[in-house]
């Protein structure tokens, strides 16, 4: 049989031009300063390349590699705490994957590296893509497009961390620059990788040398920060809609949840609670008593999350506008006049979140929410997106930047004035940082919850993310898995997509299938757009409602396990949703699987992602796996065809694990004193259990309890790892193959 041609031969034979061949590289005009040093970061060798263009003293300050605890601004260099050693090689060689770089124009830098045959590419934040990013180019320039079709390239979020996995080991690059980047990952099928960075300001690049995937994430999040523990309520079910139009509807939706016994912790208020979309206001007619509404809902154990956009209505009599103008806090055009763009309120001005004083001002404004008892803030439209503007504001095929004065607007970096495109990818993140710092300042004893659409590397310190306007399409249900796994591999564990899909009409079957996987999204929210079919779990009749109830109840039963996973993320940057090769790097089959994922170490999720399907093939890695809903364990290391009835939890539990479960709860308010059942899968097992108050920051000062649990030869042991929290009385039970018994945890 004739061998298939290699892609490179195929291109060659057709004389097709390829981009990035070395002979076509532009000339290197670099005359600035570059330095390379190396350090051991959490056991990973990291090279740090700092490059400043001619005329600049240093590369720009970072907003990703910083420690907010060490002072607000200018950003403290987190990497400074690491023992960086100047490299002996002045010629800056020896970077992973043969990376070389150059300056090709005043505002353009190019990087070239090799992608070995068979290597996989992951990370880069939010990509509308399958798991492996190889084989196309990816533009990192924060952008909102409500229709996520396959040709869409720039998305809402940009996280310039690329992980290259080869033969079970990983290497990676973090190009710390919030300017436009275009990563071409073997797009020409010639084994070449390249990055085009459009910036006049230089950059810092971190290169991670060969290590394991968990170690790489630990090192990356050691540089860019880690997720704090969310409040328990934010891990519960959140119900949203654009929009619940008035107080009465909100109360009625909440009442339905309780009456129908469908667990829920949060009702989300989209833009219509505002007074004609003015930020930090509420509509006097439809939401006359916002604080009263929130208090009412709190009486029924509901929290409220409210949306806020960055655009401030340009209106002489509007206080926020007046005050911001007086203080000169809004961005300006190159000619010094205020920049005005259209958003929901009409003509708007935009705070310059690069400035510390502006963030403090915006942080203080979160008092509007906390005064009304609102615990969570949802930041939308913060790419920033405007209506009727050239979109994206810099065409994707641009290869140089316009003059800073022609980059939509200028902003004030600590180092001086800068064109917006140079720092665009920071806008949403710094808005969320202000929200996070504001909530923390206002409620110092409570864990803040912020949700954002747009962000940059390091967002995990400030906010959870959702992936924006998906559709009620089966394709988008399927894409949610690889997209969220790549978010996790970009350092952002607290993520989710709109369950049921945002745009278009959901169907009963789709909603149930979506909840089957959605209960494993770290951020667990049902949301839908106006004019689409209502999408609450009870909106599709009794059969779908029954399934949704069972699935959402399962989410609540998993709360102690989910909390364990957030502890892991807090300690070492591990995502909750993990690709199979996270734990099975030696298993070649594990790399191409993007319709299954590991939820922590012990649960493998294999959702049904197709309409009308009643079964699917599932690949189980080595070991023995117990179907989540019961039944004989299945052997790993092979494919199985498994029946997947609608409404059943599509997961498998690793033999040898102990999973902590809470009982079914209507909200997380019941959690603290709820009995906990440790379920051992198989005749021996190991697991963790942690306790903390679920709301305060005491866990940062040892205010938590932790046990290592084992069960072997019929004997249960709990080894105390930390004891620092006096928990309310609760019962502990052990469940194993022979039954259930009460157990006592060591103190
Ligand atoms: O242009 O606030 O992605 O979740 O419901 C729409 C209204 C603006 C976009 C968000 C979506 C939200 C909607 N917003």
XYZ file of C-alpha atoms and ligand atoms in Angstrom:
761
model
C 0.000 0.000 0.000
C 1.226 3.480 -0.806
C 2.351 5.460 2.239
C 0.469 8.665 2.942
C 2.436 11.766 2.116
C 3.540 13.838 5.084
C 1.778 17.215 5.290
C 5.099 18.955 4.621
C 5.678 16.912 1.450
C 2.146 17.585 0.363
C 2.686 21.331 0.675
C 6.084 21.131 -1.011
C 4.726 19.182 -3.950
C 2.141 21.880 -4.533
C 4.690 24.660 -4.140
C 2.576 26.262 -1.448
C 4.267 29.064 0.373
C 4.617 28.654 4.109
C 4.853 31.375 6.647
C 7.720 31.638 9.083
C 10.387 29.793 7.116
C 13.757 31.062 8.367
C 14.740 32.597 5.038
C 11.695 34.860 5.235
C 12.365 36.189 8.687
C 12.541 39.948 8.834
C 15.748 41.648 9.850
C 16.530 41.997 13.544
C 16.705 45.679 14.528
C 17.068 45.158 18.285
C 19.388 47.597 20.031
C 17.923 47.665 23.497
C 18.748 45.771 26.683
C 18.198 42.089 27.262
C 19.053 39.906 30.182
C 18.523 36.295 30.971
C 18.515 34.731 34.395
C 17.403 31.430 35.780
C 15.840 30.153 38.948
C 14.318 27.127 40.514
C 10.591 27.828 40.896
C 8.840 25.082 42.847
C 11.313 22.544 41.567
C 11.026 23.683 37.943
C 13.913 25.321 36.120
C 12.670 28.636 34.826
C 14.567 31.013 32.568
C 13.498 34.620 32.651
C 14.230 36.783 29.666
C 13.778 40.499 30.180
C 13.862 42.717 27.163
C 13.626 46.494 27.001
C 13.650 48.308 23.660
C 16.231 50.968 22.844
C 15.633 54.019 24.977
C 13.884 52.172 27.820
C 15.575 51.232 31.063
C 13.601 48.074 31.745
C 10.727 45.998 30.429
C 7.274 47.219 31.507
C 5.973 46.464 34.981
C 3.972 43.312 35.188
C 0.416 43.045 36.455
C 0.422 39.267 36.340
C 3.585 38.429 38.209
C 2.746 40.383 41.286
C 1.612 39.853 44.794
C -1.405 41.939 45.718
C -0.740 41.237 49.378
C 2.506 43.134 49.163
C 1.085 46.454 48.189
C -1.248 47.755 45.579
C 0.925 49.687 43.162
C 3.318 49.873 41.501
C 3.162 46.189 41.281
C 5.598 44.299 43.403
C 7.599 41.869 41.367
C 6.614 38.498 42.772
C 9.453 36.956 40.854
C 11.813 39.120 42.923
C 11.433 36.771 45.868
C 12.907 34.009 43.759
C 16.636 33.498 43.625
C 17.317 34.507 40.029
C 20.877 33.849 38.867
C 22.292 35.789 35.979
C 22.902 33.453 33.095
C 26.502 32.957 32.042
C 25.505 32.898 28.426
C 25.369 36.481 27.254
C 24.030 35.414 23.893
C 20.727 34.318 25.484
C 20.803 30.827 24.110
C 19.642 27.529 25.418
C 15.963 28.265 25.850
C 13.495 25.385 25.629
C 12.365 24.256 22.175
C 15.187 26.307 20.660
C 13.327 29.568 21.215
C 14.932 32.598 19.593
C 13.570 36.115 19.404
C 14.153 39.415 17.688
C 12.758 42.864 17.235
C 11.442 43.202 13.694
C 10.028 46.724 13.807
C 9.597 49.450 16.358
C 6.366 47.832 17.511
C 6.943 44.231 16.570
C 8.782 41.330 18.157
C 9.037 37.856 16.723
C 9.752 34.597 18.462
C 10.480 31.302 16.785
C 10.601 27.848 18.278
C 10.342 24.193 17.279
C 7.405 21.948 17.897
C 8.651 18.387 17.804
C 6.574 15.910 15.873
C 3.983 14.390 18.137
C 4.085 17.222 20.679
C 0.763 18.643 21.898
C 0.006 22.296 22.695
C -2.230 23.446 25.551
C -3.091 26.555 27.524
C -3.372 30.094 26.060
C -6.438 30.840 28.141
C -9.777 30.956 26.355
C -9.491 29.414 22.906
C -12.440 28.446 20.756
C -10.729 25.173 20.054
C -10.372 21.556 20.912
C -7.865 20.634 23.567
C -4.773 20.461 21.370
C -4.061 23.967 20.085
C -1.575 22.750 17.520
C -2.264 23.267 13.829
C -3.570 26.822 13.818
C -2.808 30.349 14.896
C -4.266 31.941 18.017
C -4.670 35.674 18.454
C -4.553 37.022 21.983
C -6.352 40.345 21.941
C -9.352 40.564 24.210
C -12.434 40.586 22.099
C -16.138 39.971 22.391
C -17.997 38.259 19.612
C -21.384 36.863 20.612
C -21.401 34.164 17.941
C -18.802 31.527 18.650
C -18.362 29.856 15.283
C -15.246 27.791 14.573
C -13.518 30.548 12.604
C -13.602 32.913 15.574
C -10.077 33.553 16.772
C -9.598 36.278 19.407
C -11.763 35.612 22.451
C -12.567 37.490 25.662
C -9.522 36.289 27.578
C -5.815 36.224 26.845
C -3.408 34.158 28.867
C -0.065 33.856 27.123
C 1.025 30.576 28.692
C 1.727 27.798 26.219
C 2.360 24.262 27.434
C 4.023 21.849 25.054
C 3.697 18.215 26.056
C 5.918 15.627 24.469
C 6.596 12.045 25.524
C 4.853 12.632 28.835
C 6.933 15.687 29.792
C 6.080 19.374 29.492
C 7.840 22.600 28.623
C 6.292 26.005 28.357
C 6.496 29.720 27.685
C 4.775 32.541 29.475
C 5.155 35.715 27.443
C 4.247 38.342 29.991
C 2.894 41.161 27.856
C -0.700 42.433 27.705
C -0.234 43.607 24.112
C -1.558 41.879 20.987
C 0.059 38.472 20.471
C -0.412 35.955 17.722
C 0.789 32.447 18.427
C 1.180 30.260 15.397
C 1.453 26.647 16.486
C 2.566 24.616 13.538
C -0.164 26.326 11.537
C 1.823 25.652 8.364
C 2.435 22.015 9.311
C 6.180 22.543 9.215
C 6.936 21.918 12.877
C 7.486 25.633 13.530
C 6.006 27.682 16.296
C 6.123 31.455 16.323
C 4.779 34.402 18.244
C 4.225 37.863 16.908
C 4.040 40.423 19.692
C 2.934 43.938 18.818
C 4.377 46.234 21.416
C 6.716 49.169 21.725
C 7.426 48.396 25.351
C 9.417 45.174 25.487
C 8.401 42.136 27.516
C 9.391 39.515 30.038
C 9.314 35.908 28.949
C 9.436 32.951 31.310
C 10.494 29.611 29.874
C 9.700 26.485 31.862
C 12.119 23.658 31.284
C 11.089 20.037 31.050
C 8.925 18.980 33.981
C 5.659 17.268 34.764
C 2.363 19.000 33.998
C 1.380 19.475 37.680
C 4.823 20.936 38.402
C 4.532 23.349 35.501
C 1.171 24.614 36.776
C 2.588 24.931 40.283
C 5.501 26.985 38.956
C 3.323 29.166 36.727
C 0.864 29.903 39.530
C 3.714 30.517 41.903
C 4.617 33.392 39.581
C 1.130 34.628 38.740
C -0.714 33.781 41.949
C -3.351 31.293 42.977
C -7.066 31.144 43.541
C -8.142 31.815 47.087
C -10.837 29.617 48.546
C -14.246 30.753 47.326
C -17.070 31.147 49.807
C -19.079 27.927 49.945
C -22.141 29.613 48.509
C -20.282 30.478 45.304
C -19.732 26.755 44.717
C -23.441 26.085 44.807
C -25.932 26.391 41.986
C -26.380 29.885 40.537
C -29.431 30.870 38.513
C -29.209 33.734 36.056
C -31.142 35.252 33.174
C -30.780 38.294 30.991
C -32.816 39.565 32.694
C -35.218 38.935 35.491
C -37.020 42.221 34.851
C -38.252 43.096 38.316
C -38.230 42.297 41.981
C -41.383 40.253 41.747
C -39.939 37.921 39.122
C -36.722 37.455 41.098
C -38.659 36.500 44.211
C -40.867 34.170 42.227
C -37.885 32.378 40.657
C -36.311 31.923 44.093
C -39.590 30.665 45.503
C -39.889 28.116 42.704
C -36.497 26.649 43.569
C -37.414 26.154 47.212
C -40.898 24.928 46.517
C -39.737 22.404 43.944
C -36.762 21.437 46.100
C -34.167 22.160 43.474
C -30.988 23.220 45.265
C -29.805 26.754 44.582
C -27.601 29.291 46.352
C -27.623 32.339 44.156
C -29.868 34.468 41.996
C -28.017 36.654 39.538
C -29.132 40.125 38.521
C -28.270 41.056 34.943
C -28.239 44.633 33.616
C -31.935 45.417 34.016
C -31.778 45.931 37.764
C -29.996 49.201 37.035
C -31.551 52.587 36.509
C -31.182 52.911 32.729
C -27.936 50.969 32.924
C -26.172 53.504 35.117
C -23.516 51.688 37.148
C -24.102 51.426 40.909
C -27.781 52.325 40.743
C -31.041 50.425 40.819
C -34.239 51.017 38.938
C -36.632 52.963 41.166
C -39.727 51.232 39.804
C -38.796 47.675 39.020
C -36.267 47.285 41.861
C -37.416 49.971 44.304
C -35.892 48.355 47.380
C -32.787 46.457 46.324
C -31.486 46.011 49.872
C -34.905 44.759 50.974
C -35.036 42.268 48.125
C -31.565 40.952 48.940
C -32.441 40.658 52.638
C -35.631 38.856 51.757
C -33.763 36.365 49.621
C -31.088 35.950 52.293
C -33.874 34.882 54.660
C -34.368 31.972 52.315
C -30.617 31.264 52.025
C -30.174 32.890 48.638
C -27.262 35.139 47.779
C -27.345 37.760 45.091
C -24.725 38.461 42.440
C -25.120 41.652 40.413
C -23.607 42.628 37.085
C -21.650 45.806 36.444
C -20.070 47.008 33.210
C -17.123 49.409 32.941
C -18.914 52.015 30.807
C -20.112 54.975 32.880
C -23.058 56.856 31.377
C -21.940 60.228 30.068
C -24.553 62.398 31.654
C -23.899 65.670 33.435
C -26.250 64.902 36.318
C -24.953 61.372 37.001
C -22.817 61.309 40.157
C -20.337 58.625 39.099
C -19.712 60.474 35.838
C -19.371 63.845 37.570
C -17.003 62.529 40.185
C -14.864 60.598 37.713
C -14.629 63.653 35.441
C -13.660 65.877 38.332
C -10.883 63.490 39.266
C -9.853 62.965 35.651
C -10.240 59.186 35.942
C -11.531 58.341 32.461
C -9.438 57.366 29.469
C -8.809 59.961 26.775
C -8.268 59.981 23.075
C -4.884 60.874 21.612
C -5.975 64.501 21.286
C -6.637 64.752 25.015
C -10.433 64.823 24.688
C -12.461 62.264 26.659
C -12.950 58.990 24.863
C -16.641 58.237 24.445
C -18.051 54.875 23.358
C -21.545 53.480 23.141
C -22.733 50.742 25.487
C -26.116 49.931 27.098
C -26.504 53.325 28.804
C -25.783 55.114 25.502
C -22.699 57.335 25.378
C -20.192 56.178 28.008
C -16.783 57.015 29.378
C -14.356 54.417 30.695
C -12.255 54.348 33.860
C -8.525 53.880 33.384
C -8.067 50.767 35.498
C -4.313 50.801 34.913
C -4.166 53.570 37.508
C -3.998 52.674 41.150
C -6.054 55.710 42.190
C -8.786 54.783 39.712
C -8.911 51.239 41.036
C -9.195 52.517 44.603
C -12.078 54.742 43.514
C -13.806 51.884 41.695
C -13.149 49.585 44.664
C -14.863 52.070 46.976
C -17.873 52.082 44.656
C -18.430 48.386 45.379
C -19.909 49.740 48.581
C -23.106 50.155 46.580
C -23.308 46.367 46.437
C -22.195 45.564 49.962
C -24.511 48.244 51.396
C -27.352 46.413 49.716
C -26.154 43.049 51.020
C -24.964 41.889 47.612
C -22.060 39.466 48.011
C -20.940 38.865 44.462
C -19.993 41.121 41.567
C -20.138 40.128 37.923
C -17.925 42.148 35.550
C -19.088 42.052 31.934
C -18.243 43.942 28.699
C -14.761 44.568 30.062
C -12.671 43.753 27.001
C -13.864 46.570 26.842
C -16.618 46.018 24.302
C -18.594 48.812 22.754
C -21.508 48.851 20.380
C -20.924 49.893 16.787
C -17.140 50.180 17.053
C -14.636 48.545 14.711
C -14.370 45.089 16.181
C -11.759 44.004 17.084
C -10.332 47.513 17.190
C -7.044 46.315 15.702
C -7.546 44.036 12.684
C -6.363 40.495 13.270
C -3.919 40.627 10.373
C -2.147 43.808 11.493
C 1.575 43.224 11.916
C 2.508 46.578 13.457
C 0.886 48.962 15.906
C -0.385 52.397 15.036
C 0.923 55.376 16.931
C -0.067 55.233 20.643
C -2.385 58.198 20.072
C -4.333 56.208 17.512
C -4.974 53.142 19.632
C -8.593 53.986 20.556
C -7.505 55.746 23.713
C -4.441 56.248 25.836
C -3.974 54.985 29.373
C -1.672 55.884 32.219
C 0.727 53.094 33.143
C 2.949 53.618 36.191
C 5.763 54.223 33.698
C 3.818 56.850 31.745
C 1.303 57.218 28.941
C 0.627 54.159 26.849
C -1.565 53.338 23.864
C -4.536 51.124 24.723
C -3.567 48.263 22.407
C -0.305 47.819 24.327
C -2.251 47.011 27.505
C -5.703 46.048 26.249
C -5.545 42.532 27.652
C -5.303 43.973 31.173
C -8.431 46.083 31.118
C -10.924 43.502 32.363
C -8.529 41.961 34.816
C -7.745 45.247 36.519
C -11.445 46.085 36.708
C -11.964 42.770 38.495
C -8.996 43.407 40.708
C -10.646 46.640 41.823
C -13.910 44.781 42.483
C -12.077 42.100 44.439
C -10.154 44.626 46.501
C -13.304 46.653 47.088
C -15.339 43.702 48.322
C -12.461 42.623 50.542
C -12.100 46.093 52.016
C -15.841 46.405 52.593
C -16.328 42.939 54.076
C -12.904 42.053 55.494
C -14.185 38.887 57.134
C -15.725 37.417 54.024
C -14.294 35.778 50.954
C -15.175 37.924 47.944
C -16.780 36.538 44.823
C -16.068 38.259 41.528
C -16.870 36.886 38.091
C -15.341 38.296 34.934
C -15.606 37.815 31.192
C -12.335 39.394 30.107
C -8.958 38.808 31.702
C -5.214 38.278 31.493
C -2.758 35.936 33.195
C -3.102 36.045 36.968
C -6.870 36.619 37.026
C -7.223 33.608 39.339
C -6.116 35.877 42.214
C -9.180 38.070 41.786
C -12.030 36.386 40.014
C -13.777 33.357 38.596
C -14.428 33.382 34.864
C -17.138 32.205 32.524
C -16.551 31.791 28.821
C -19.047 34.320 27.548
C -21.843 34.000 25.027
C -22.118 30.366 24.067
C -25.237 29.072 22.376
C -27.721 26.347 23.141
C -25.942 24.208 20.588
C -24.683 20.656 21.079
C -21.398 21.802 19.559
C -20.988 24.314 22.373
C -21.850 21.767 25.014
C -19.065 19.589 23.590
C -16.601 22.484 23.291
C -17.083 23.435 26.917
C -14.947 20.483 27.997
C -11.703 21.201 26.113
C -12.157 24.960 26.521
C -12.499 24.733 30.296
C -9.649 22.229 30.552
C -7.413 24.707 28.704
C -8.560 27.494 31.049
C -7.468 25.333 33.957
C -4.147 24.656 32.258
C -3.744 28.430 31.986
C -3.841 28.820 35.764
C -7.580 29.543 36.115
C -9.305 26.723 37.995
C -12.536 28.560 38.884
C -14.314 28.561 35.521
C -17.506 27.504 33.803
C -19.780 28.159 30.843
C -23.460 29.092 30.793
C -25.318 25.858 31.480
C -28.014 25.315 28.883
C -26.304 27.796 26.562
C -26.727 31.584 26.484
C -28.081 32.328 23.005
C -30.766 30.349 21.137
C -33.343 27.991 22.588
C -32.378 25.109 24.783
C -34.339 21.858 24.700
C -35.245 19.560 27.589
C -32.782 16.896 26.484
C -30.002 19.434 26.007
C -30.572 21.019 29.379
C -30.380 17.666 31.157
C -27.266 16.631 29.240
C -25.755 20.032 29.992
C -26.368 19.632 33.718
C -24.839 16.158 33.565
C -21.477 17.750 32.763
C -22.249 21.158 34.302
C -22.353 19.795 37.833
C -18.604 19.315 37.378
C -17.918 22.848 36.153
C -16.115 24.594 39.002
C -18.347 27.632 38.387
C -21.891 26.258 38.228
C -24.395 28.649 36.656
C -27.440 28.404 34.408
C -27.741 31.564 32.296
C -29.618 32.514 29.144
C -30.190 35.503 26.909
C -33.296 37.601 26.474
C -35.795 36.447 23.880
C -34.639 32.862 24.271
C -36.784 30.169 25.810
C -36.788 30.213 29.600
C -34.123 27.867 30.882
C -34.511 27.312 34.606
C -34.290 23.635 35.553
C -38.060 23.627 36.003
C -38.856 25.302 32.685
C -39.095 22.108 30.646
C -41.739 20.033 32.367
C -41.651 17.372 35.071
C -39.393 14.767 33.431
C -36.529 17.188 32.721
C -37.073 18.814 36.088
C -36.691 15.506 37.886
C -33.407 14.804 36.104
C -32.070 18.299 36.748
C -32.988 18.021 40.417
C -31.105 14.752 40.763
C -28.029 16.194 39.025
C -27.992 19.426 41.012
C -28.445 17.421 44.208
C -25.390 15.428 43.190
C -23.417 18.647 42.888
C -24.355 19.489 46.471
C -23.484 15.996 47.657
C -20.042 16.483 46.124
C -19.444 19.757 47.928
C -16.819 18.395 50.393
C -14.906 16.817 47.510
C -15.153 20.040 45.474
C -13.871 21.969 48.463
C -10.897 19.591 48.663
C -10.144 20.389 45.044
C -10.226 24.131 45.707
C -7.772 23.548 48.536
C -5.524 21.843 46.009
C -5.844 24.764 43.611
C -5.063 27.188 46.435
C -1.974 25.222 47.427
C -0.448 24.220 44.137
C -2.404 25.703 41.259
C -3.959 22.424 40.126
C -7.147 22.902 38.100
C -10.321 21.032 39.037
C -11.034 19.914 35.469
C -7.940 18.076 34.269
C -7.015 16.360 31.065
C -6.493 12.620 31.438
C -2.750 12.977 30.949
C -2.530 15.056 34.141
C -2.472 11.824 36.127
C -1.568 9.415 33.343
C 1.302 11.105 31.476
C 2.659 7.786 30.304
C -0.626 6.759 28.686
C -0.454 7.747 25.031
C -4.203 7.422 24.644
C -4.728 10.081 27.267
C -3.467 12.984 25.129
C -6.106 13.077 22.446
C -9.138 12.631 24.642
C -11.058 15.880 24.848
C -14.564 14.636 25.532
C -13.678 13.318 28.970
C -11.821 14.838 31.878
C -10.666 14.122 35.375
C -12.442 16.034 38.095
C -9.671 15.933 40.634
C -7.747 12.730 40.963
C -10.615 10.418 41.758
C -13.493 11.185 39.404
C -13.475 10.729 35.661
C -16.285 12.438 33.754
C -17.401 11.119 30.367
C -20.454 13.165 29.392
C -22.875 12.553 26.548
C -22.423 15.460 24.160
C -24.684 14.464 21.299
C -28.380 14.744 20.737
C -30.249 11.494 20.872
C -27.292 9.449 22.064
C -28.037 6.830 24.683
C -24.546 5.466 25.004
C -20.961 6.420 24.338
C -17.494 4.988 24.340
C -15.442 5.796 27.380
C -11.700 5.416 27.743
C -10.685 4.468 31.249
C -7.023 4.774 32.213
C -5.277 2.017 34.143
C -6.905 0.757 37.326
C -10.464 -0.103 38.160
C -13.323 2.400 37.843
C -16.678 2.393 39.612
C -19.700 3.799 37.748
C -20.790 6.816 39.778
C -24.383 5.700 40.092
C -23.483 2.145 41.073
C -22.796 -1.121 39.319
C -19.795 -3.360 38.833
C -16.437 -1.631 38.413
C -14.910 -1.547 34.944
C -11.272 -2.327 34.191
C -9.125 0.528 32.870
C -6.544 0.635 30.107
C -9.230 0.201 27.467
C -12.347 1.541 25.814
C -15.817 0.603 26.934
C -19.176 1.223 25.369
C -21.368 2.405 28.195
C -25.095 3.030 28.333
C -25.748 6.590 29.394
C -29.354 7.093 30.339
C -30.606 10.645 30.383
C -30.247 12.230 33.799
C -27.614 9.893 35.238
C -24.258 11.193 36.421
C -21.811 10.353 33.610
C -18.829 9.661 35.825
C -16.578 6.948 37.184
C -14.772 6.838 40.493
C -11.242 5.521 40.851
C -10.968 2.316 42.793
C -8.916 2.955 45.907
C -10.324 6.398 46.630
C -12.346 7.763 49.518
C -14.768 10.506 48.502
C -16.376 12.693 51.155
C -20.071 13.400 50.535
C -22.571 15.696 52.156
C -26.275 14.895 52.115
C -28.650 16.516 49.656
C -29.008 20.169 50.658
C -31.182 22.971 49.313
C -28.315 25.417 49.745
C -24.788 25.446 51.135
C -26.137 27.186 54.257
C -26.939 23.655 55.472
C -23.387 22.436 54.958
C -21.575 23.333 58.154
C -23.453 20.948 60.392
C -24.452 18.386 57.789
C -23.284 14.804 58.338
C -20.394 13.757 56.116
C -20.146 10.322 54.582
C -16.742 9.003 53.559
C -17.354 6.520 50.836
C -14.600 4.050 50.097
C -14.517 2.724 46.549
C -13.077 -0.785 46.606
C -11.833 -2.726 49.598
C -9.178 -0.171 50.454
C -8.919 3.541 49.851
C -7.326 6.874 50.616
C -8.743 10.384 50.617
C -8.740 13.812 52.206
C -11.238 15.798 54.180
C -10.953 19.456 55.086
C -13.181 21.656 57.185
C -13.258 25.420 57.459
C -16.011 27.915 58.043
C -16.593 28.291 54.319
C -16.877 32.067 54.459
C -14.069 33.837 56.345
C -10.385 34.216 55.547
C -9.333 32.353 58.696
C -8.166 29.407 56.615
C -5.199 31.541 55.604
C -4.104 31.499 59.259
C -4.400 27.769 59.870
C -8.108 28.147 60.629
C -9.049 24.809 59.120
C -9.029 21.106 59.898
C -7.630 18.501 57.632
C -7.476 14.747 57.784
C -5.882 12.101 55.667
C -8.336 9.221 55.558
C -7.445 5.610 54.901
C -9.415 2.409 54.867
C -7.604 -0.893 54.689
C -8.352 -4.430 55.816
C -11.632 -3.255 57.257
C -9.983 -0.564 59.334
C -10.644 3.172 59.041
C -8.005 5.703 60.073
C -8.106 9.465 60.123
C -4.756 11.110 60.461
C -4.983 14.709 61.594
C -2.917 17.000 59.383
C -4.118 20.313 60.742
C -6.490 21.333 63.492
C -7.361 25.002 63.715
C -11.096 25.350 63.356
C -13.773 24.553 65.913
C -16.501 23.083 63.759
C -20.149 22.795 64.775
C -21.136 19.295 65.820
C -21.625 17.002 62.908
C -21.722 13.293 62.292
C -19.168 11.362 60.252
C -20.021 8.111 58.548
C -17.994 5.581 56.656
C -19.557 3.733 53.760
C -17.857 0.723 52.237
C -18.772 -2.500 50.475
C -20.140 -4.056 53.664
C -22.284 -1.189 54.881
C -22.304 2.114 56.705
C -20.912 2.868 60.176
C -20.358 5.940 62.301
C -16.725 7.007 62.693
C -14.865 9.501 64.834
C -12.163 11.726 63.413
C -8.904 12.034 65.328
C -8.465 15.360 67.135
O -24.193 42.277 24.977
O -25.663 41.890 30.268
O -21.895 37.810 28.033
O -23.822 37.022 29.880
O -26.235 38.424 29.917
C -24.750 41.543 25.993
C -26.242 41.233 29.184
C -24.168 41.940 27.325
C -23.092 39.832 27.630
C -22.809 38.727 28.584
C -24.085 38.060 28.969
C -25.034 39.068 29.586
C -25.282 40.194 28.599
N -24.031 40.810 28.188
